[in-house]
Amino acid sequence: MKLMRIGVDLAKNVFQVHGVDRREKAVWRKRLPRDRWLQAVSEAAEPGCEVGMEACAGAHHWARQLQARGFRVKLIAPQYVKPYVPRNKSDAKDAEGICEAMSRPSMRFVPIKTVEQQDIQAVHRIRTRLVDDRTAKGNQIRGLVAEYGLVAPKELSSLRQAIPCWLERADNGLSARFRHLLHDLWQDLLTLDARVMELEDEIRALAKSDPDAVRLQQLRGVGPIIATALVAAIGDAKQYANGRQLSASLGLTPAQHSSGGKERLLGISKRGNAYVRSLLVHGARAMLRTAATKDDALSRWVIQLAARSHPNVACVALANKTARMAWAMLRHGTDYQPALAAA
């Protein structure tokens, strides 16, 4: 048998494979253990055979391993595989659905990340979780001190300044036991602050050492965090035919509900990478705040847009434009060209 295409259902310890020949006939179905499945695929299929997997945890690692063995690897988003999975779900059916989905000519595939991209992505994910933990810690402190009649300020920076004052004052009603607990919570908050700062320093170092991230920081509203997040998420951007495809994949283009020749555009779709989308919108909001002091074409464009629509609409539109410009810079290796920004 000569396999033309193999679908692989990834798991923790047991991998299910489904292979078809040139006549689209299923000729290889196997349930393989984690430590032997790569060897089994290498023995059953020739180099150049297509191997498809869902883009889930560990998929990029296995994709690189298969590419090193000469296979052509295709990663598919799980939501695109689901319509091709037969009824009565099982691992074998999932592998069959993956094998069928990857054969569709209109199927969209997920680009395989390099080790460097995954390193940057890991830094961002750890930082995001630490920021969430820090916010939760601040909210916990606010809720606890409220039981003692103390109102905590809203901003985290003000809360950091308020806690030492509460600990020093003897007439605010705090018991000795709770003062000890509050001191420990304060130390936890300071520890989280230090960890977040360490990771932000690492992100800044990455943004200085990566040529693509350095170029992306020429864009208005793009700093080290956004630049490195874009590099980790989209790489060289060759998987997108144009900038609109990139902005659509980030959920920055309008969703559509059209029927019977009547076109109806809704709000942005909010599909794809929510983290990168939120960063781009926040960067656009920061740029909009300072646009009034600038006289370039992009600043005039976004100010006019904000004047005739809601400022949030202008921020999302600017984020969309930033994503498109980022695609052009990554795809063609060019610098930011202000004259073309508002074209």
PDB file of C-alpha atoms in Angstrom, residues 96-287:
ATOM      1  CA  GLU A  96     -10.934   9.939   9.781  1.00  0.00           C
ATOM      2  CA  GLY A  97     -12.489  13.400   9.937  1.00  0.00           C
ATOM      3  CA  ILE A  98      -9.063  15.056  10.012  1.00  0.00           C
ATOM      4  CA  CYS A  99      -7.960  13.014   6.999  1.00  0.00           C
ATOM      5  CA  GLU A 100     -11.087  14.047   5.100  1.00  0.00           C
ATOM      6  CA  ALA A 101     -10.905  17.729   6.107  1.00  0.00           C
ATOM      7  CA  MET A 102      -7.310  18.160   4.966  1.00  0.00           C
ATOM      8  CA  SER A 103      -8.272  17.000   1.455  1.00  0.00           C
ATOM      9  CA  ARG A 104     -10.700  19.871   0.880  1.00  0.00           C
ATOM     10  CA  PRO A 105      -9.269  22.417  -1.613  1.00  0.00           C
ATOM     11  CA  SER A 106     -10.791  25.373   0.263  1.00  0.00           C
ATOM     12  CA  MET A 107      -9.539  24.307   3.683  1.00  0.00           C
ATOM     13  CA  ARG A 108      -7.517  26.852   5.674  1.00  0.00           C
ATOM     14  CA  PHE A 109      -4.516  25.606   7.604  1.00  0.00           C
ATOM     15  CA  VAL A 110      -2.710  26.856  10.683  1.00  0.00           C
ATOM     16  CA  PRO A 111       0.962  27.805  10.137  1.00  0.00           C
ATOM     17  CA  ILE A 112       3.454  25.736  12.092  1.00  0.00           C
ATOM     18  CA  LYS A 113       5.233  27.740  14.765  1.00  0.00           C
ATOM     19  CA  THR A 114       8.976  27.665  15.218  1.00  0.00           C
ATOM     20  CA  VAL A 115      10.591  27.027  18.588  1.00  0.00           C
ATOM     21  CA  GLU A 116      11.450  30.736  18.810  1.00  0.00           C
ATOM     22  CA  GLN A 117       7.813  31.716  18.251  1.00  0.00           C
ATOM     23  CA  GLN A 118       6.677  29.325  20.960  1.00  0.00           C
ATOM     24  CA  ASP A 119       9.280  30.732  23.349  1.00  0.00           C
ATOM     25  CA  ILE A 120       7.921  34.250  22.844  1.00  0.00           C
ATOM     26  CA  GLN A 121       4.351  32.984  23.131  1.00  0.00           C
ATOM     27  CA  ALA A 122       5.204  31.253  26.423  1.00  0.00           C
ATOM     28  CA  VAL A 123       6.583  34.489  27.885  1.00  0.00           C
ATOM     29  CA  HIS A 124       3.376  36.321  26.948  1.00  0.00           C
ATOM     30  CA  ARG A 125       1.113  33.620  28.360  1.00  0.00           C
ATOM     31  CA  ILE A 126       2.983  33.459  31.657  1.00  0.00           C
ATOM     32  CA  ARG A 127       2.879  37.249  31.949  1.00  0.00           C
ATOM     33  CA  THR A 128      -0.854  37.323  31.201  1.00  0.00           C
ATOM     34  CA  ARG A 129      -1.576  34.749  33.897  1.00  0.00           C
ATOM     35  CA  LEU A 130       0.557  36.641  36.426  1.00  0.00           C
ATOM     36  CA  VAL A 131      -1.272  39.894  35.616  1.00  0.00           C
ATOM     37  CA  ASP A 132      -4.587  38.089  36.166  1.00  0.00           C
ATOM     38  CA  ASP A 133      -3.297  36.697  39.477  1.00  0.00           C
ATOM     39  CA  ARG A 134      -2.177  40.174  40.517  1.00  0.00           C
ATOM     40  CA  THR A 135      -5.599  41.631  39.712  1.00  0.00           C
ATOM     41  CA  ALA A 136      -7.273  38.831  41.678  1.00  0.00           C
ATOM     42  CA  LYS A 137      -4.955  39.450  44.618  1.00  0.00           C
ATOM     43  CA  GLY A 138      -5.800  43.158  44.626  1.00  0.00           C
ATOM     44  CA  ASN A 139      -9.526  42.388  44.527  1.00  0.00           C
ATOM     45  CA  GLN A 140      -9.127  39.941  47.400  1.00  0.00           C
ATOM     46  CA  ILE A 141      -7.406  42.614  49.496  1.00  0.00           C
ATOM     47  CA  ARG A 142     -10.172  45.114  48.704  1.00  0.00           C
ATOM     48  CA  GLY A 143     -12.878  42.654  49.721  1.00  0.00           C
ATOM     49  CA  LEU A 144     -11.165  41.717  52.988  1.00  0.00           C
ATOM     50  CA  VAL A 145     -10.400  45.244  54.186  1.00  0.00           C
ATOM     51  CA  ALA A 146     -13.977  46.277  53.356  1.00  0.00           C
ATOM     52  CA  GLU A 147     -15.112  43.970  56.186  1.00  0.00           C
ATOM     53  CA  TYR A 148     -13.146  46.212  58.549  1.00  0.00           C
ATOM     54  CA  GLY A 149     -14.638  49.449  57.254  1.00  0.00           C
ATOM     55  CA  LEU A 150     -11.740  50.432  54.975  1.00  0.00           C
ATOM     56  CA  VAL A 151     -12.429  51.495  51.395  1.00  0.00           C
ATOM     57  CA  ALA A 152      -9.638  50.612  48.996  1.00  0.00           C
ATOM     58  CA  PRO A 153      -8.854  52.793  45.962  1.00  0.00           C
ATOM     59  CA  LYS A 154      -9.676  51.486  42.510  1.00  0.00           C
ATOM     60  CA  GLU A 155      -6.249  51.705  40.913  1.00  0.00           C
ATOM     61  CA  LEU A 156      -3.700  49.045  41.799  1.00  0.00           C
ATOM     62  CA  SER A 157      -0.948  51.643  42.185  1.00  0.00           C
ATOM     63  CA  SER A 158      -3.033  53.491  44.783  1.00  0.00           C
ATOM     64  CA  LEU A 159      -3.758  50.213  46.577  1.00  0.00           C
ATOM     65  CA  ARG A 160      -0.028  49.551  46.906  1.00  0.00           C
ATOM     66  CA  GLN A 161       0.393  52.916  48.629  1.00  0.00           C
ATOM     67  CA  ALA A 162      -2.648  52.449  50.861  1.00  0.00           C
ATOM     68  CA  ILE A 163      -1.673  49.089  52.367  1.00  0.00           C
ATOM     69  CA  PRO A 164       1.415  50.369  54.300  1.00  0.00           C
ATOM     70  CA  CYS A 165      -0.703  53.209  55.678  1.00  0.00           C
ATOM     71  CA  TRP A 166      -3.333  50.760  56.916  1.00  0.00           C
ATOM     72  CA  LEU A 167      -0.665  48.623  58.555  1.00  0.00           C
ATOM     73  CA  GLU A 168       0.913  51.604  60.363  1.00  0.00           C
ATOM     74  CA  ARG A 169      -2.272  53.205  61.668  1.00  0.00           C
ATOM     75  CA  ALA A 170      -3.329  51.822  65.037  1.00  0.00           C
ATOM     76  CA  ASP A 171      -6.780  53.415  65.151  1.00  0.00           C
ATOM     77  CA  ASN A 172      -8.339  51.962  61.972  1.00  0.00           C
ATOM     78  CA  GLY A 173      -9.938  48.950  63.644  1.00  0.00           C
ATOM     79  CA  LEU A 174      -7.663  46.251  62.252  1.00  0.00           C
ATOM     80  CA  SER A 175      -6.858  43.426  64.660  1.00  0.00           C
ATOM     81  CA  ALA A 176      -3.329  42.158  65.184  1.00  0.00           C
ATOM     82  CA  ARG A 177      -4.156  38.884  63.457  1.00  0.00           C
ATOM     83  CA  PHE A 178      -5.577  40.576  60.385  1.00  0.00           C
ATOM     84  CA  ARG A 179      -2.627  42.979  60.219  1.00  0.00           C
ATOM     85  CA  HIS A 180      -0.355  39.963  59.962  1.00  0.00           C
ATOM     86  CA  LEU A 181      -2.553  38.480  57.206  1.00  0.00           C
ATOM     87  CA  LEU A 182      -2.684  41.800  55.350  1.00  0.00           C
ATOM     88  CA  HIS A 183       1.090  42.090  55.506  1.00  0.00           C
ATOM     89  CA  ASP A 184       1.425  38.640  53.903  1.00  0.00           C
ATOM     90  CA  LEU A 185      -1.059  39.610  51.171  1.00  0.00           C
ATOM     91  CA  TRP A 186       0.953  42.766  50.523  1.00  0.00           C
ATOM     92  CA  GLN A 187       4.116  40.686  50.126  1.00  0.00           C
ATOM     93  CA  ASP A 188       2.273  38.398  47.692  1.00  0.00           C
ATOM     94  CA  LEU A 189       1.257  41.450  45.666  1.00  0.00           C
ATOM     95  CA  LEU A 190       4.820  42.778  45.602  1.00  0.00           C
ATOM     96  CA  THR A 191       6.113  39.359  44.517  1.00  0.00           C
ATOM     97  CA  LEU A 192       3.657  39.291  41.609  1.00  0.00           C
ATOM     98  CA  ASP A 193       4.734  42.829  40.673  1.00  0.00           C
ATOM     99  CA  ALA A 194       8.375  41.722  40.589  1.00  0.00           C
ATOM    100  CA  ARG A 195       7.593  38.668  38.423  1.00  0.00           C
ATOM    101  CA  VAL A 196       5.591  40.744  35.943  1.00  0.00           C
ATOM    102  CA  MET A 197       8.408  43.291  35.715  1.00  0.00           C
ATOM    103  CA  GLU A 198      10.948  40.513  35.058  1.00  0.00           C
ATOM    104  CA  LEU A 199       8.887  39.158  32.194  1.00  0.00           C
ATOM    105  CA  GLU A 200       8.325  42.628  30.759  1.00  0.00           C
ATOM    106  CA  ASP A 201      12.087  43.195  30.821  1.00  0.00           C
ATOM    107  CA  GLU A 202      12.494  39.905  28.947  1.00  0.00           C
ATOM    108  CA  ILE A 203       9.886  40.978  26.381  1.00  0.00           C
ATOM    109  CA  ARG A 204      11.719  44.269  25.850  1.00  0.00           C
ATOM    110  CA  ALA A 205      14.964  42.360  25.321  1.00  0.00           C
ATOM    111  CA  LEU A 206      13.253  40.090  22.786  1.00  0.00           C
ATOM    112  CA  ALA A 207      11.804  43.122  21.000  1.00  0.00           C
ATOM    113  CA  LYS A 208      15.300  44.587  20.619  1.00  0.00           C
ATOM    114  CA  SER A 209      16.909  41.379  19.347  1.00  0.00           C
ATOM    115  CA  ASP A 210      14.269  40.295  16.798  1.00  0.00           C
ATOM    116  CA  PRO A 211      14.491  42.233  13.480  1.00  0.00           C
ATOM    117  CA  ASP A 212      10.776  41.843  12.726  1.00  0.00           C
ATOM    118  CA  ALA A 213       9.800  43.132  16.173  1.00  0.00           C
ATOM    119  CA  VAL A 214      12.143  46.095  15.750  1.00  0.00           C
ATOM    120  CA  ARG A 215      10.452  47.049  12.467  1.00  0.00           C
ATOM    121  CA  LEU A 216       6.951  46.605  13.859  1.00  0.00           C
ATOM    122  CA  GLN A 217       7.677  49.104  16.636  1.00  0.00           C
ATOM    123  CA  GLN A 218       7.847  51.802  13.967  1.00  0.00           C
ATOM    124  CA  LEU A 219       4.039  51.564  13.798  1.00  0.00           C
ATOM    125  CA  ARG A 220       2.002  54.025  15.848  1.00  0.00           C
ATOM    126  CA  GLY A 221       0.609  52.419  18.989  1.00  0.00           C
ATOM    127  CA  VAL A 222       2.904  49.380  18.768  1.00  0.00           C
ATOM    128  CA  GLY A 223       5.438  48.776  21.516  1.00  0.00           C
ATOM    129  CA  PRO A 224       7.551  45.795  22.585  1.00  0.00           C
ATOM    130  CA  ILE A 225       4.611  43.785  23.919  1.00  0.00           C
ATOM    131  CA  ILE A 226       2.443  44.143  20.795  1.00  0.00           C
ATOM    132  CA  ALA A 227       5.383  43.670  18.420  1.00  0.00           C
ATOM    133  CA  THR A 228       6.550  40.433  20.019  1.00  0.00           C
ATOM    134  CA  ALA A 229       2.976  39.151  20.307  1.00  0.00           C
ATOM    135  CA  LEU A 230       2.502  39.676  16.559  1.00  0.00           C
ATOM    136  CA  VAL A 231       5.768  37.899  15.770  1.00  0.00           C
ATOM    137  CA  ALA A 232       4.776  34.956  17.971  1.00  0.00           C
ATOM    138  CA  ALA A 233       1.271  34.752  16.510  1.00  0.00           C
ATOM    139  CA  ILE A 234       1.828  35.229  12.762  1.00  0.00           C
ATOM    140  CA  GLY A 235       5.563  34.841  12.099  1.00  0.00           C
ATOM    141  CA  ASP A 236       6.477  35.965   8.580  1.00  0.00           C
ATOM    142  CA  ALA A 237       2.765  36.343   7.585  1.00  0.00           C
ATOM    143  CA  LYS A 238       3.233  34.313   4.388  1.00  0.00           C
ATOM    144  CA  GLN A 239       0.184  32.222   5.243  1.00  0.00           C
ATOM    145  CA  TYR A 240      -2.060  35.248   4.538  1.00  0.00           C
ATOM    146  CA  ALA A 241      -2.689  36.430   0.979  1.00  0.00           C
ATOM    147  CA  ASN A 242      -3.267  40.024   2.083  1.00  0.00           C
ATOM    148  CA  GLY A 243      -3.668  42.237   5.105  1.00  0.00           C
ATOM    149  CA  ARG A 244      -7.432  41.792   5.236  1.00  0.00           C
ATOM    150  CA  GLN A 245      -7.020  38.061   5.768  1.00  0.00           C
ATOM    151  CA  LEU A 246      -4.809  38.759   8.772  1.00  0.00           C
ATOM    152  CA  SER A 247      -7.217  41.291  10.295  1.00  0.00           C
ATOM    153  CA  ALA A 248     -10.110  38.878   9.653  1.00  0.00           C
ATOM    154  CA  SER A 249      -8.230  36.065  11.389  1.00  0.00           C
ATOM    155  CA  LEU A 250      -7.811  38.339  14.421  1.00  0.00           C
ATOM    156  CA  GLY A 251     -11.535  39.142  14.487  1.00  0.00           C
ATOM    157  CA  LEU A 252     -11.112  42.809  13.553  1.00  0.00           C
ATOM    158  CA  THR A 253     -13.395  42.754  10.491  1.00  0.00           C
ATOM    159  CA  PRO A 254     -17.232  42.910  10.526  1.00  0.00           C
ATOM    160  CA  ALA A 255     -19.211  39.719  10.835  1.00  0.00           C
ATOM    161  CA  GLN A 256     -21.705  39.194   8.043  1.00  0.00           C
ATOM    162  CA  HIS A 257     -25.296  37.929   7.992  1.00  0.00           C
ATOM    163  CA  SER A 258     -26.475  38.260   4.393  1.00  0.00           C
ATOM    164  CA  SER A 259     -29.235  36.424   2.593  1.00  0.00           C
ATOM    165  CA  GLY A 260     -31.463  36.882  -0.440  1.00  0.00           C
ATOM    166  CA  GLY A 261     -29.202  39.481  -1.986  1.00  0.00           C
ATOM    167  CA  LYS A 262     -29.402  41.687   1.116  1.00  0.00           C
ATOM    168  CA  GLU A 263     -26.055  42.351   2.717  1.00  0.00           C
ATOM    169  CA  ARG A 264     -25.977  42.963   6.447  1.00  0.00           C
ATOM    170  CA  LEU A 265     -22.736  43.738   8.260  1.00  0.00           C
ATOM    171  CA  LEU A 266     -22.599  43.346  12.035  1.00  0.00           C
ATOM    172  CA  GLY A 267     -19.962  44.286  14.587  1.00  0.00           C
ATOM    173  CA  ILE A 268     -16.486  42.817  14.486  1.00  0.00           C
ATOM    174  CA  SER A 269     -16.448  39.025  14.510  1.00  0.00           C
ATOM    175  CA  LYS A 270     -14.081  38.692  17.514  1.00  0.00           C
ATOM    176  CA  ARG A 271     -12.749  35.422  16.106  1.00  0.00           C
ATOM    177  CA  GLY A 272      -9.198  34.186  16.310  1.00  0.00           C
ATOM    178  CA  ASN A 273      -6.517  35.335  18.730  1.00  0.00           C
ATOM    179  CA  ALA A 274      -8.305  37.387  21.389  1.00  0.00           C
ATOM    180  CA  TYR A 275      -5.039  38.307  23.131  1.00  0.00           C
ATOM    181  CA  VAL A 276      -3.427  39.901  20.068  1.00  0.00           C
ATOM    182  CA  ARG A 277      -6.713  41.594  19.142  1.00  0.00           C
ATOM    183  CA  SER A 278      -7.049  43.188  22.583  1.00  0.00           C
ATOM    184  CA  LEU A 279      -3.429  44.384  22.471  1.00  0.00           C
ATOM    185  CA  LEU A 280      -3.962  46.008  19.082  1.00  0.00           C
ATOM    186  CA  VAL A 281      -7.132  47.755  20.265  1.00  0.00           C
ATOM    187  CA  HIS A 282      -5.430  49.045  23.421  1.00  0.00           C
ATOM    188  CA  GLY A 283      -2.478  50.258  21.356  1.00  0.00           C
ATOM    189  CA  ALA A 284      -4.874  52.047  18.997  1.00  0.00           C
ATOM    190  CA  ARG A 285      -6.606  53.669  21.980  1.00  0.00           C
ATOM    191  CA  ALA A 286      -3.259  54.978  23.240  1.00  0.00           C
ATOM    192  CA  MET A 287      -2.460  56.337  19.773  1.00  0.00           C
TER     193      MET A 287
END
